[in-house]
Amino acid sequence: MTPHLPTVSSRAAAAAAGAGRHHNHHLLDAAAAPPSSPHHRRRRRRRVPGCLRPRAPVRCCAAAAPAPQAAVPAAAARAAAAAVTARVFVVSDLHTDYPENMDWVRRLPAEVGAGTGPGVDALVVAGDVAETRDNFKRTMEVLRARFGAVFYIPGNHDLWLRREGGRYMDSLEKLTALLDACSELGVDTGPRMIGDLGIIPLFSWYHKSFDKEKDVNSVRVPSLEMACKDFHACKWPSDLANDDESIALYFDKLNDKNHDAIEEVKNSSKQILTFSHFVPRQELCPEKRMLYYPYLPKVIGSDFLEKRLRDIHCNRKDGSACHVFGHTHFCWDSVVDDIRYVQAPLAYPRERKRRMNSEGWLPFCVYRDGFNPEIYPALWSDYYNKNKREPENTQLAPWVARHFAKYHKFH
């Protein structure tokens, strides 16, 4: 999904707008910052336990070199290392059809988690790995070699067919091929325990009725069919359609086959991490007036997904419930109704150049023998952690109004 990303600064936003004069501006591409955020400077991120300071040129929490410290006796160091039984890193939207993104994956250090230490390092990949099966398999092979365990759930780009050369009859056949490839590579697509943590992948797809907030009617915008490539790049059997809930229901029901395994994980784990590609709650996306494409919420999430993950977490308290998602490419970390929601997207190269969160925090270490308690700074979730959502307010944000005045027509 090509999203609407926050910029590092208003000056960068102006530069991006200026660049738009010389090349096509994608319908779903944007660079917006919350109105009251301190976006005139980069924010210093808070140190996250288990994610050490990265060393150049590999910008990845997993690649960390420890900060200088007083000497520790070797026996004490070994005992401390042995006490760590599991770390879990998360990332989404790798999009390794871009050479820069595949290079990022290949630069992940081999020593991160290939099962060589006393514990297990696991990676959760929340969809949109690659558009072609060949790139998908190459990417997962690299990740599998670097982590003791890799979990995956499919995203929309993973099921595109336009570059597959007629290899698959429809997107469901390609889904089967991707899951078969995961099985061959030892990538988990079902529930499993990592230490005391239960990790549960959740299949999902979006539906238009997910969007419950008031539409912005002051501007003309392209239709979903024109703006969203899924409508053309995916192909479905005749009983599944983009304009109703049938695809979302189909993917949600795929989770039923894991019912027994999910129950076993629920009964055995101290904490649970569920993950999906799509968005479970509309509050995890900026309001329509903030977006360059106000119809975006109609193609991002699923009510069935939120219900299912709530049933799994069963009102767990005290920070023991986390859900990781992707798709919109918004960096996000917030707690809503006792569940922590995290999005840690690699996203497209052009997006990383203009957002507050560079690639240096990825993959994000969300668990180190317990969920990391600190909320990671992310521009939009920080904004909504401090400001009330106003879904009835349809007055365009200033940067959106300028965009539409330049590229589109007002009613």
Short mmCIF file of C-alpha atoms in Angstrom, two decimals:
data_model
loop_
_atom_site.label_atom_id
_atom_site.label_comp_id
_atom_site.label_asym_id
_atom_site.label_seq_id
_atom_site.Cartn_x
_atom_site.Cartn_y
_atom_site.Cartn_z
CA MET A 1 0.00 0.00 0.00
CA THR A 2 1.42 3.38 -0.88
CA PRO A 3 0.67 5.48 2.18
CA HIS A 4 0.64 9.04 3.42
CA LEU A 5 3.76 9.48 5.46
CA PRO A 6 4.80 12.19 7.93
CA THR A 7 7.77 14.31 7.03
CA VAL A 8 10.78 15.15 9.12
CA SER A 9 10.05 18.84 8.72
CA SER A 10 7.78 21.31 7.03
CA ARG A 11 10.78 22.40 4.98
CA ALA A 12 11.13 18.81 3.72
CA ALA A 13 7.46 18.80 2.86
CA ALA A 14 7.93 21.91 0.78
CA ALA A 15 10.86 20.30 -0.98
CA ALA A 16 8.79 17.22 -1.72
CA ALA A 17 6.03 19.38 -3.11
CA GLY A 18 8.53 21.19 -5.28
CA ALA A 19 9.90 17.91 -6.56
CA GLY A 20 6.39 16.96 -7.53
CA ARG A 21 6.50 19.56 -10.28
CA HIS A 22 8.99 17.44 -12.16
CA HIS A 23 7.48 13.97 -11.86
CA ASN A 24 4.14 12.31 -11.47
CA HIS A 25 2.65 12.49 -7.99
CA HIS A 26 1.19 9.10 -7.08
CA LEU A 27 -2.43 9.20 -5.97
CA LEU A 28 -1.72 7.41 -2.69
CA ASP A 29 1.65 9.00 -1.98
CA ALA A 30 1.91 11.83 0.52
CA ALA A 31 4.10 13.61 3.00
CA ALA A 32 2.15 15.07 5.87
CA ALA A 33 2.93 16.02 9.46
CA PRO A 34 0.46 16.50 12.32
CA PRO A 35 -0.39 20.16 12.82
CA SER A 36 0.99 20.54 16.35
CA SER A 37 3.91 18.13 16.22
CA PRO A 38 7.45 19.39 16.84
CA HIS A 39 8.43 18.53 13.26
CA HIS A 40 10.96 21.32 12.92
CA ARG A 41 13.59 18.99 14.37
CA ARG A 42 14.31 15.29 14.60
CA ARG A 43 13.17 13.70 17.82
CA ARG A 44 15.68 11.79 19.88
CA ARG A 45 14.35 8.28 20.26
CA ARG A 46 14.15 6.73 23.67
CA ARG A 47 16.39 3.75 24.24
CA VAL A 48 14.46 0.53 23.82
CA PRO A 49 15.65 -2.40 25.92
CA GLY A 50 17.11 -5.15 23.77
CA CYS A 51 17.68 -2.86 20.76
CA LEU A 52 21.25 -1.71 20.96
CA ARG A 53 22.88 1.20 19.21
CA PRO A 54 23.41 0.39 15.49
CA ARG A 55 26.82 0.48 13.88
CA ALA A 56 27.42 1.80 10.37
CA PRO A 57 26.68 0.85 7.68
CA VAL A 58 24.07 -1.58 8.97
CA ARG A 59 21.23 0.51 10.42
CA CYS A 60 19.29 -2.07 12.34
CA CYS A 61 18.49 -2.57 16.00
CA ALA A 62 19.43 -6.20 15.58
CA ALA A 63 22.87 -5.14 14.36
CA ALA A 64 23.65 -3.34 17.54
CA ALA A 65 26.97 -2.72 19.15
CA PRO A 66 26.72 -2.08 22.91
CA ALA A 67 27.49 1.34 24.28
CA PRO A 68 30.80 1.62 26.17
CA GLN A 69 30.46 0.27 29.68
CA ALA A 70 32.64 -0.68 32.58
CA ALA A 71 34.34 -4.04 32.23
CA VAL A 72 32.22 -6.99 33.31
CA PRO A 73 33.75 -10.29 34.37
CA ALA A 74 33.40 -12.94 31.67
CA ALA A 75 31.47 -15.31 33.93
CA ALA A 76 28.96 -12.58 34.82
CA ALA A 77 28.55 -11.65 31.16
CA ARG A 78 27.90 -15.27 30.22
CA ALA A 79 25.35 -15.60 33.00
CA ALA A 80 23.54 -12.44 31.88
CA ALA A 81 23.46 -13.66 28.27
CA ALA A 82 22.17 -17.06 29.32
CA ALA A 83 19.31 -15.40 31.19
CA VAL A 84 17.92 -13.98 27.95
CA THR A 85 15.86 -16.73 26.35
CA ALA A 86 14.02 -14.86 23.60
CA ARG A 87 14.03 -11.65 21.61
CA VAL A 88 11.38 -10.86 19.03
CA PHE A 89 11.87 -8.28 16.30
CA VAL A 90 9.08 -6.96 14.08
CA VAL A 91 8.97 -5.38 10.63
CA SER A 92 6.44 -4.97 7.82
CA ASP A 93 6.29 -3.84 4.21
CA LEU A 94 9.74 -4.93 3.10
CA HIS A 95 8.89 -4.43 -0.61
CA THR A 96 12.12 -6.07 -1.74
CA ASP A 97 11.26 -5.61 -5.41
CA TYR A 98 13.08 -2.34 -4.76
CA PRO A 99 16.84 -3.08 -4.92
CA GLU A 100 17.50 -0.69 -2.01
CA ASN A 101 15.14 -2.70 0.18
CA MET A 102 16.64 -6.04 -0.80
CA ASP A 103 20.06 -4.58 0.01
CA TRP A 104 18.76 -3.61 3.45
CA VAL A 105 17.62 -7.19 4.06
CA ARG A 106 20.95 -8.60 2.93
CA ARG A 107 22.84 -6.20 5.22
CA LEU A 108 21.15 -7.67 8.29
CA PRO A 109 24.01 -9.28 10.25
CA ALA A 110 24.16 -13.05 10.17
CA GLU A 111 24.91 -13.21 13.90
CA VAL A 112 21.56 -11.70 14.87
CA GLY A 113 19.70 -14.88 15.54
CA ALA A 114 20.66 -17.95 13.61
CA GLY A 115 20.21 -20.01 16.74
CA THR A 116 23.87 -19.67 17.80
CA GLY A 117 23.27 -18.08 21.20
CA PRO A 118 21.66 -19.37 24.37
CA GLY A 119 18.28 -17.94 23.37
CA VAL A 120 16.16 -17.50 20.26
CA ASP A 121 15.89 -14.41 18.12
CA ALA A 122 12.66 -14.40 16.13
CA LEU A 123 11.48 -12.06 13.38
CA VAL A 124 7.82 -11.26 12.70
CA VAL A 125 7.18 -10.10 9.12
CA ALA A 126 3.76 -8.47 8.83
CA GLY A 127 3.23 -8.82 5.09
CA ASP A 128 4.15 -7.17 1.78
CA VAL A 129 7.49 -8.88 1.34
CA ALA A 130 7.65 -8.78 -2.47
CA GLU A 131 5.43 -8.62 -5.52
CA THR A 132 6.82 -11.75 -7.20
CA ARG A 133 7.14 -15.23 -5.75
CA ASP A 134 10.80 -15.43 -6.78
CA ASN A 135 11.71 -12.25 -4.89
CA PHE A 136 9.58 -13.40 -1.98
CA LYS A 137 11.48 -16.67 -1.72
CA ARG A 138 14.88 -14.99 -2.03
CA THR A 139 13.95 -12.55 0.72
CA MET A 140 12.67 -15.18 3.10
CA GLU A 141 15.75 -17.34 2.51
CA VAL A 142 17.96 -14.46 3.69
CA LEU A 143 15.78 -13.77 6.72
CA ARG A 144 15.58 -17.44 7.64
CA ALA A 145 19.37 -17.64 7.63
CA ARG A 146 19.63 -14.72 10.03
CA PHE A 147 16.95 -15.49 12.61
CA GLY A 148 16.26 -18.55 14.71
CA ALA A 149 12.58 -18.28 13.79
CA VAL A 150 10.71 -16.25 11.18
CA PHE A 151 6.94 -15.66 11.18
CA TYR A 152 5.00 -14.38 8.17
CA ILE A 153 1.49 -13.38 7.14
CA PRO A 154 0.65 -12.30 3.56
CA GLY A 155 -0.04 -8.74 2.48
CA ASN A 156 -1.81 -7.43 -0.59
CA HIS A 157 1.36 -6.85 -2.65
CA ASP A 158 2.40 -10.44 -2.03
CA LEU A 159 -0.71 -11.57 -3.91
CA TRP A 160 -0.34 -9.34 -6.96
CA LEU A 161 -0.19 -11.24 -10.26
CA ARG A 162 0.86 -8.62 -12.80
CA ARG A 163 4.53 -9.71 -12.90
CA GLU A 164 4.05 -13.45 -12.49
CA GLY A 165 3.79 -14.20 -16.21
CA GLY A 166 0.53 -16.12 -15.95
CA ARG A 167 1.99 -18.58 -13.44
CA TYR A 168 -1.13 -18.48 -11.24
CA MET A 169 -4.81 -18.69 -12.09
CA ASP A 170 -5.74 -16.26 -9.31
CA SER A 171 -4.40 -14.68 -6.12
CA LEU A 172 -5.58 -17.58 -3.96
CA GLU A 173 -3.44 -19.97 -5.97
CA LYS A 174 -0.49 -17.66 -5.43
CA LEU A 175 -1.30 -17.54 -1.70
CA THR A 176 -1.02 -21.33 -1.59
CA ALA A 177 2.32 -21.14 -3.41
CA LEU A 178 3.69 -18.61 -0.92
CA LEU A 179 2.58 -20.66 2.07
CA ASP A 180 4.17 -23.75 0.47
CA ALA A 181 7.41 -21.81 0.04
CA CYS A 182 7.28 -20.83 3.71
CA SER A 183 6.83 -24.45 4.69
CA GLU A 184 9.85 -25.44 2.62
CA LEU A 185 11.99 -22.71 4.18
CA GLY A 186 10.88 -23.31 7.76
CA VAL A 187 9.00 -20.00 8.01
CA ASP A 188 6.10 -20.13 10.45
CA THR A 189 2.64 -19.11 9.21
CA GLY A 190 0.78 -20.56 12.19
CA PRO A 191 0.82 -20.11 15.99
CA ARG A 192 3.93 -21.00 17.95
CA MET A 193 5.61 -20.34 21.29
CA ILE A 194 8.92 -18.48 21.50
CA GLY A 195 10.02 -18.75 25.09
CA ASP A 196 7.04 -17.60 27.18
CA LEU A 197 5.61 -15.58 24.30
CA GLY A 198 2.84 -16.87 22.09
CA ILE A 199 3.04 -15.58 18.51
CA ILE A 200 -0.14 -15.86 16.42
CA PRO A 201 -0.31 -14.83 12.74
CA LEU A 202 -3.77 -13.66 11.62
CA PHE A 203 -4.93 -13.78 8.00
CA SER A 204 -6.98 -10.75 6.95
CA TRP A 205 -8.07 -8.51 4.09
CA TYR A 206 -9.70 -5.09 4.02
CA HIS A 207 -13.33 -4.16 3.31
CA LYS A 208 -14.88 -0.76 2.57
CA SER A 209 -17.34 -0.92 5.47
CA PHE A 210 -14.37 -0.80 7.85
CA ASP A 211 -14.47 2.96 7.34
CA LYS A 212 -17.01 4.38 9.81
CA GLU A 213 -15.92 8.02 9.84
CA LYS A 214 -17.42 10.96 8.01
CA ASP A 215 -16.25 11.42 4.42
CA VAL A 216 -14.50 14.53 3.16
CA ASN A 217 -16.76 15.85 0.42
CA SER A 218 -15.16 19.22 -0.29
CA VAL A 219 -12.77 17.79 -2.87
CA ARG A 220 -12.98 15.47 -5.82
CA VAL A 221 -10.66 12.50 -5.51
CA PRO A 222 -10.02 9.52 -7.80
CA SER A 223 -12.11 6.41 -7.18
CA LEU A 224 -10.77 3.46 -5.26
CA GLU A 225 -10.65 1.48 -8.50
CA MET A 226 -8.32 4.09 -9.99
CA ALA A 227 -6.15 4.74 -6.94
CA CYS A 228 -5.78 1.24 -5.47
CA LYS A 229 -3.73 -1.13 -7.62
CA ASP A 230 -5.10 -4.19 -5.79
CA PHE A 231 -8.28 -3.88 -7.84
CA HIS A 232 -6.27 -4.70 -10.97
CA ALA A 233 -3.15 -6.53 -9.73
CA CYS A 234 -5.08 -9.14 -7.72
CA LYS A 235 -7.47 -11.64 -9.27
CA TRP A 236 -10.16 -13.48 -7.31
CA PRO A 237 -12.60 -16.35 -7.93
CA SER A 238 -16.05 -15.26 -9.09
CA ASP A 239 -17.58 -15.58 -5.61
CA LEU A 240 -15.15 -13.02 -4.11
CA ALA A 241 -15.47 -9.31 -4.88
CA ASN A 242 -13.72 -6.06 -3.95
CA ASP A 243 -16.94 -4.11 -3.40
CA ASP A 244 -18.27 -6.15 -0.45
CA GLU A 245 -16.96 -8.05 2.59
CA SER A 246 -16.51 -11.41 0.86
CA ILE A 247 -12.71 -11.28 0.52
CA ALA A 248 -12.28 -10.06 4.10
CA LEU A 249 -14.55 -12.85 5.37
CA TYR A 250 -12.70 -15.46 3.32
CA PHE A 251 -9.33 -14.50 4.78
CA ASP A 252 -10.71 -14.22 8.30
CA LYS A 253 -12.08 -17.77 8.09
CA LEU A 254 -8.64 -19.06 7.14
CA ASN A 255 -7.76 -18.51 10.80
CA ASP A 256 -10.28 -21.15 11.87
CA LYS A 257 -7.95 -23.93 10.76
CA ASN A 258 -5.54 -22.80 13.50
CA HIS A 259 -8.20 -22.80 16.23
CA ASP A 260 -6.73 -25.64 18.27
CA ALA A 261 -3.18 -24.31 17.95
CA ILE A 262 -4.34 -20.83 18.98
CA GLU A 263 -6.06 -22.21 22.07
CA GLU A 264 -2.94 -24.15 23.01
CA VAL A 265 -0.80 -21.03 22.69
CA LYS A 266 -3.31 -19.00 24.74
CA ASN A 267 -3.20 -21.56 27.54
CA SER A 268 0.59 -21.89 27.53
CA SER A 269 1.85 -18.32 27.11
CA LYS A 270 2.43 -15.56 29.62
CA GLN A 271 2.13 -12.93 26.89
CA ILE A 272 0.74 -12.96 23.35
CA LEU A 273 1.75 -11.17 20.17
CA THR A 274 -0.76 -11.35 17.32
CA PHE A 275 0.06 -9.89 13.94
CA SER A 276 -1.58 -9.13 10.62
CA HIS A 277 -0.82 -7.14 7.53
CA PHE A 278 -3.99 -5.08 7.57
CA VAL A 279 -5.18 -2.54 10.12
CA PRO A 280 -7.54 -3.72 12.90
CA ARG A 281 -8.84 -0.31 14.04
CA GLN A 282 -9.53 2.92 12.20
CA GLU A 283 -7.94 4.90 15.04
CA LEU A 284 -4.60 3.50 13.86
CA CYS A 285 -4.75 5.71 10.78
CA PRO A 286 -4.82 9.53 10.65
CA GLU A 287 -8.18 11.21 10.10
CA LYS A 288 -9.33 11.73 6.53
CA ARG A 289 -8.76 15.47 6.65
CA MET A 290 -5.08 14.76 7.27
CA LEU A 291 -4.67 12.50 4.22
CA TYR A 292 -3.87 13.35 0.63
CA TYR A 293 -6.21 10.51 -0.34
CA PRO A 294 -9.23 10.70 2.00
CA TYR A 295 -10.61 7.36 0.77
CA LEU A 296 -7.61 5.52 2.19
CA PRO A 297 -9.49 4.13 5.25
CA LYS A 298 -11.77 2.17 2.90
CA VAL A 299 -8.88 -0.04 1.75
CA ILE A 300 -6.82 -0.62 4.88
CA GLY A 301 -8.61 -2.64 7.53
CA SER A 302 -11.00 -5.26 8.80
CA ASP A 303 -13.54 -5.32 11.61
CA PHE A 304 -13.31 -9.12 11.60
CA LEU A 305 -9.60 -8.84 12.37
CA GLU A 306 -10.14 -6.64 15.43
CA LYS A 307 -12.83 -8.97 16.78
CA ARG A 308 -10.61 -12.01 16.31
CA LEU A 309 -7.55 -10.52 17.96
CA ARG A 310 -9.68 -9.27 20.87
CA ASP A 311 -11.03 -12.78 21.34
CA ILE A 312 -7.47 -14.09 21.42
CA HIS A 313 -6.12 -11.58 23.89
CA CYS A 314 -9.17 -12.06 26.12
CA ASN A 315 -8.82 -8.84 28.08
CA ARG A 316 -5.21 -9.49 29.08
CA LYS A 317 -3.89 -6.70 31.27
CA ASP A 318 -0.61 -5.23 32.41
CA GLY A 319 1.03 -4.95 29.00
CA SER A 320 0.78 -8.62 28.13
CA ALA A 321 -1.02 -8.09 24.78
CA CYS A 322 0.47 -6.71 21.57
CA HIS A 323 -0.67 -6.62 17.96
CA VAL A 324 1.67 -5.82 15.07
CA PHE A 325 0.33 -4.68 11.71
CA GLY A 326 1.47 -3.06 8.46
CA HIS A 327 0.02 -1.87 5.14
CA THR A 328 -0.28 1.91 5.62
CA HIS A 329 3.46 2.49 6.13
CA PHE A 330 2.78 4.78 9.11
CA CYS A 331 5.24 4.19 11.95
CA TRP A 332 2.97 3.58 14.95
CA ASP A 333 3.21 2.60 18.60
CA SER A 334 0.25 3.17 20.93
CA VAL A 335 -1.97 1.41 23.44
CA VAL A 336 -5.73 1.25 22.77
CA ASP A 337 -8.07 -0.54 25.19
CA ASP A 338 -5.24 -2.48 26.87
CA ILE A 339 -3.64 -3.74 23.65
CA ARG A 340 -0.43 -2.29 22.28
CA TYR A 341 -0.52 -1.70 18.50
CA VAL A 342 2.78 -1.44 16.63
CA GLN A 343 3.62 -0.78 13.00
CA ALA A 344 7.31 -0.90 12.00
CA PRO A 345 7.41 -0.57 8.20
CA LEU A 346 10.51 -0.52 6.03
CA ALA A 347 8.29 0.98 3.28
CA TYR A 348 9.47 2.44 -0.01
CA PRO A 349 12.91 4.07 -0.37
CA ARG A 350 11.41 7.47 -1.22
CA GLU A 351 9.29 7.35 1.95
CA ARG A 352 12.19 6.59 4.27
CA LYS A 353 14.03 9.67 3.06
CA ARG A 354 11.35 12.01 4.37
CA ARG A 355 10.03 10.48 7.57
CA MET A 356 11.07 11.06 11.16
CA ASN A 357 11.82 7.36 11.76
CA SER A 358 14.69 6.34 9.49
CA GLU A 359 15.47 2.68 8.87
CA GLY A 360 17.90 2.59 11.80
CA TRP A 361 15.29 1.38 14.29
CA LEU A 362 14.34 -1.63 12.16
CA PRO A 363 13.67 -4.40 12.74
CA PHE A 364 12.09 -3.16 15.96
CA CYS A 365 12.82 -5.24 19.06
CA VAL A 366 9.39 -5.39 20.69
CA TYR A 367 10.09 -8.27 23.07
CA ARG A 368 13.07 -9.29 25.20
CA ASP A 369 11.85 -11.87 27.71
CA GLY A 370 8.88 -9.55 28.04
CA PHE A 371 7.43 -6.72 25.99
CA ASN A 372 9.57 -3.63 26.00
CA PRO A 373 7.60 -1.15 28.12
CA GLU A 374 8.68 2.03 26.36
CA ILE A 375 6.53 3.40 23.56
CA TYR A 376 8.67 4.13 20.51
CA PRO A 377 8.46 7.72 19.17
CA ALA A 378 6.41 7.80 15.97
CA LEU A 379 5.05 11.04 14.59
CA TRP A 380 1.40 10.16 14.02
CA SER A 381 0.81 7.89 16.99
CA ASP A 382 2.55 10.47 19.19
CA TYR A 383 0.15 13.08 17.85
CA TYR A 384 -2.92 10.99 18.68
CA ASN A 385 -1.52 10.03 22.06
CA LYS A 386 -1.71 13.75 22.89
CA ASN A 387 -4.63 14.99 20.76
CA LYS A 388 -8.21 13.83 20.58
CA ARG A 389 -9.39 12.34 17.32
CA GLU A 390 -12.01 14.48 15.53
CA PRO A 391 -13.62 12.26 12.88
CA GLU A 392 -16.53 14.68 12.38
CA ASN A 393 -14.14 17.46 11.43
CA THR A 394 -13.77 17.39 7.64
CA GLN A 395 -11.91 20.68 7.23
CA LEU A 396 -8.78 19.82 5.28
CA ALA A 397 -5.44 20.12 7.01
CA PRO A 398 -3.46 23.03 5.50
CA TRP A 399 -0.98 20.83 3.63
CA VAL A 400 -3.84 18.75 2.19
CA ALA A 401 -5.74 21.88 1.12
CA ARG A 402 -2.62 23.16 -0.67
CA HIS A 403 -2.18 19.81 -2.36
CA PHE A 404 -5.72 19.74 -3.69
CA ALA A 405 -5.56 23.36 -4.78
CA LYS A 406 -2.57 22.44 -6.88
CA TYR A 407 -3.35 18.97 -8.21
CA HIS A 408 -7.13 18.53 -7.94
CA LYS A 409 -10.34 20.49 -8.03
CA PHE A 410 -12.52 21.51 -5.13
CA HIS A 411 -16.28 21.03 -5.37
#
